[in-house]
Amino acid sequence: MSDHEKLLRQLIDTMTASGSLRTEPWKNAAAATPRHEFLRSGFFRLVPGSAPSAWAPVQQDADGWLEACYADESLVTQIAGTITPADIRGEIMREPTSSSTLPSLVLRMLEDLNVEQKMKVLEIGTGTGYSTAVLCARQGGGNVTSIEYDQEVALRAREALSRLGTFPNLLTGDGLLGDDEGAPYDRIIATCAVRTVPTAWLQQTRPGGQILTTISGWLNASELVRLTVHDDGTASGPVLAGHVSFMLARPHLAPPLGMLPDLSAGEKREAILGPDVLDDWTTRFIAQFAVPTAQRLKLQHAGHDEDVLVDTETGSFAALYEEDGRWIVRQAGPEALWDAVEEQLGHWHTAGTPPVKEATVRVTPEGQSIHW
Ligand SMILES: C[S@@+](CC[C@H](N)C(=O)[O-])C[C@H]1O[C@@H](n2cnc3c(N)ncnc32)[C@H](O)[C@@H]1O
């Protein structure tokens, strides 16, 4: 057995022991997919202790490269939309824009996808092509379409997949638009997060088909959801456990804050909830459904610390500050952002703050909502 085969076997044992890899067909698919083939252009390692995060390149010939390819770790493969490990020496401090997902998450999601043989699957976010290859090993390349936004990333994935003799339908473009030509699909799986589930995905999934995606947002909390598409073109389904997060689909990234609105304006009232509720992941995830285009920042204003939600699309804001032991909120603009957050969290509190895995997400062409 070669070095990589031994490492792959260990990885499969680890994923089986953790419960991510649960069934024989996916074990076989994982065993047939050598991850290092998708990482031949190297990857970036987080520099320990760096803040803000710095990344150092690891090339194919570096000590430990092969072992890292078979560790259960996400490996960043592109930074700032263009930079690959071959492009730099030393370190870089910019945002990752493509990666090879944590193998146990890839396999857990494929298990959660509930596929059956011959089902047609559309994957959004080809990345290195590793998850595409595992999917093809089970479904056959002819049943798999994968869309990648970034041309260079797509090209490298195509090369790696062809080297292994795997030929899915690979498309380059905005996966949020789906693939009208190949529709209807039985399953859609996204390995980038979305802020709102695109209507195109609802339209391109056959009734009874499923969409597995991470819903995230500009308050930076996300969860995996599995939606079943109904005859009327809407979809609904459970939130699956685990704080699963992916990089946001590029067109869904938060826009720059730009010029802030005039924060001295607005109506004041005593707040029912303080902004510290948003320090909790689950609370933020639920609140995001009420204020999907709001971003949070902390600043000093009029002599006190303020926690501010700003909605760059509508110009609305809600600024919260403490006064005599009470939280005061000042809101202005067409959307009363904090009213919306308090109402949304109020429903959750009335339901007894159940865990998010007991929630159902509903998506219609008009928008998405969360329910208990
Ligand atoms: C976490 S990586 C995918 C990892 C991949 N599944 C793997 O196993 O290597 C997310 C990918 O989604 C891509 N992406 C971002 N926005 C996208 C969009 N709108 N349509 C298609 N791909 C997108 C990114 O360029 C990135 O390569």
mmCIF file of N, CA and C in Angstrom, residues 23-26 28-29 110-111 113-121 134-144 185-187 206:
data_model
loop_
_atom_site.group_PDB
_atom_site.id
_atom_site.type_symbol
_atom_site.label_atom_id
_atom_site.label_comp_id
_atom_site.label_asym_id
_atom_site.label_seq_id
_atom_site.Cartn_x
_atom_site.Cartn_y
_atom_site.Cartn_z
ATOM 1 N N THR A 23 -22.267 5.447 5.749
ATOM 2 C CA THR A 23 -22.794 4.342 4.939
ATOM 3 C C THR A 23 -21.747 3.820 3.951
ATOM 4 N N GLU A 24 -21.932 2.555 3.576
ATOM 5 C CA GLU A 24 -20.961 1.860 2.715
ATOM 6 C C GLU A 24 -20.738 2.569 1.367
ATOM 7 N N PRO A 25 -21.812 2.996 0.660
ATOM 8 C CA PRO A 25 -21.557 3.621 -0.648
ATOM 9 C C PRO A 25 -20.673 4.869 -0.539
ATOM 10 N N TRP A 26 -20.856 5.662 0.506
ATOM 11 C CA TRP A 26 -20.016 6.864 0.645
ATOM 12 C C TRP A 26 -18.621 6.498 1.124
ATOM 13 N N ASN A 28 -17.058 3.837 0.165
ATOM 14 C CA ASN A 28 -16.394 3.412 -1.073
ATOM 15 C C ASN A 28 -16.028 4.608 -1.932
ATOM 16 N N ALA A 29 -16.934 5.589 -1.991
ATOM 17 C CA ALA A 29 -16.657 6.786 -2.808
ATOM 18 C C ALA A 29 -15.466 7.550 -2.228
ATOM 19 N N LEU A 110 -22.608 14.917 2.101
ATOM 20 C CA LEU A 110 -23.032 13.965 1.073
ATOM 21 C C LEU A 110 -23.968 12.919 1.684
ATOM 22 N N GLU A 111 -23.660 12.493 2.902
ATOM 23 C CA GLU A 111 -24.578 11.562 3.596
ATOM 24 C C GLU A 111 -25.942 12.241 3.802
ATOM 25 N N LEU A 113 -27.334 14.412 2.088
ATOM 26 C CA LEU A 113 -27.999 14.762 0.829
ATOM 27 C C LEU A 113 -29.068 13.733 0.432
ATOM 28 N N ASN A 114 -29.037 12.568 1.082
ATOM 29 C CA ASN A 114 -30.066 11.538 0.807
ATOM 30 C C ASN A 114 -30.158 11.172 -0.664
ATOM 31 N N VAL A 115 -29.018 10.966 -1.323
ATOM 32 C CA VAL A 115 -29.116 10.637 -2.752
ATOM 33 C C VAL A 115 -29.378 9.151 -2.955
ATOM 34 N N GLU A 116 -29.997 8.886 -4.073
ATOM 35 C CA GLU A 116 -30.132 7.500 -4.509
ATOM 36 C C GLU A 116 -29.434 7.396 -5.854
ATOM 37 N N GLN A 117 -29.144 6.135 -6.252
ATOM 38 C CA GLN A 117 -28.428 5.918 -7.510
ATOM 39 C C GLN A 117 -29.150 6.589 -8.666
ATOM 40 N N LYS A 118 -28.368 7.110 -9.592
ATOM 41 C CA LYS A 118 -28.869 7.716 -10.836
ATOM 42 C C LYS A 118 -29.512 9.088 -10.619
ATOM 43 N N MET A 119 -29.562 9.562 -9.377
ATOM 44 C CA MET A 119 -30.123 10.906 -9.197
ATOM 45 C C MET A 119 -29.192 11.930 -9.806
ATOM 46 N N LYS A 120 -29.790 12.979 -10.376
ATOM 47 C CA LYS A 120 -28.998 14.076 -10.963
ATOM 48 C C LYS A 120 -28.724 15.113 -9.889
ATOM 49 N N VAL A 121 -27.436 15.437 -9.726
ATOM 50 C CA VAL A 121 -27.045 16.355 -8.646
ATOM 51 C C VAL A 121 -26.342 17.572 -9.225
ATOM 52 N N VAL A 134 -15.775 12.981 -5.183
ATOM 53 C CA VAL A 134 -16.415 11.988 -4.297
ATOM 54 C C VAL A 134 -17.844 11.741 -4.793
ATOM 55 N N LEU A 135 -18.518 12.825 -5.134
ATOM 56 C CA LEU A 135 -19.898 12.724 -5.642
ATOM 57 C C LEU A 135 -19.937 11.869 -6.919
ATOM 58 N N CYS A 136 -18.970 12.114 -7.828
ATOM 59 C CA CYS A 136 -18.932 11.357 -9.089
ATOM 60 C C CYS A 136 -18.632 9.883 -8.826
ATOM 61 N N ALA A 137 -17.801 9.603 -7.812
ATOM 62 C CA ALA A 137 -17.449 8.210 -7.524
ATOM 63 C C ALA A 137 -18.704 7.420 -7.141
ATOM 64 N N ARG A 138 -19.704 8.102 -6.587
ATOM 65 C CA ARG A 138 -20.938 7.415 -6.199
ATOM 66 C C ARG A 138 -22.012 7.498 -7.286
ATOM 67 N N GLN A 139 -22.168 8.686 -7.873
ATOM 68 C CA GLN A 139 -23.304 8.906 -8.787
ATOM 69 C C GLN A 139 -22.950 8.681 -10.254
ATOM 70 N N GLY A 140 -21.624 8.698 -10.553
ATOM 71 C CA GLY A 140 -21.193 8.665 -11.956
ATOM 72 C C GLY A 140 -21.142 10.084 -12.490
ATOM 73 N N GLY A 141 -20.063 10.405 -13.223
ATOM 74 C CA GLY A 141 -19.865 11.770 -13.722
ATOM 75 C C GLY A 141 -21.051 12.290 -14.532
ATOM 76 N N GLY A 142 -21.723 11.398 -15.248
ATOM 77 C CA GLY A 142 -22.840 11.814 -16.108
ATOM 78 C C GLY A 142 -24.018 12.368 -15.321
ATOM 79 N N ASN A 143 -24.080 12.089 -14.031
ATOM 80 C CA ASN A 143 -25.207 12.575 -13.220
ATOM 81 C C ASN A 143 -24.846 13.805 -12.395
ATOM 82 N N VAL A 144 -23.609 14.280 -12.573
ATOM 83 C CA VAL A 144 -23.142 15.380 -11.706
ATOM 84 C C VAL A 144 -22.781 16.603 -12.549
ATOM 85 N N TYR A 185 -33.158 19.131 -11.432
ATOM 86 C CA TYR A 185 -32.239 18.296 -10.657
ATOM 87 C C TYR A 185 -32.995 17.611 -9.521
ATOM 88 N N ASP A 186 -32.460 16.454 -9.113
ATOM 89 C CA ASP A 186 -33.025 15.766 -7.940
ATOM 90 C C ASP A 186 -32.479 16.371 -6.657
ATOM 91 N N ARG A 187 -31.225 16.819 -6.729
ATOM 92 C CA ARG A 187 -30.572 17.388 -5.543
ATOM 93 C C ARG A 187 -29.714 18.572 -5.954
ATOM 94 N N ARG A 206 -36.650 19.421 -8.918
ATOM 95 C CA ARG A 206 -37.983 18.835 -9.189
ATOM 96 C C ARG A 206 -38.791 18.792 -7.886
#
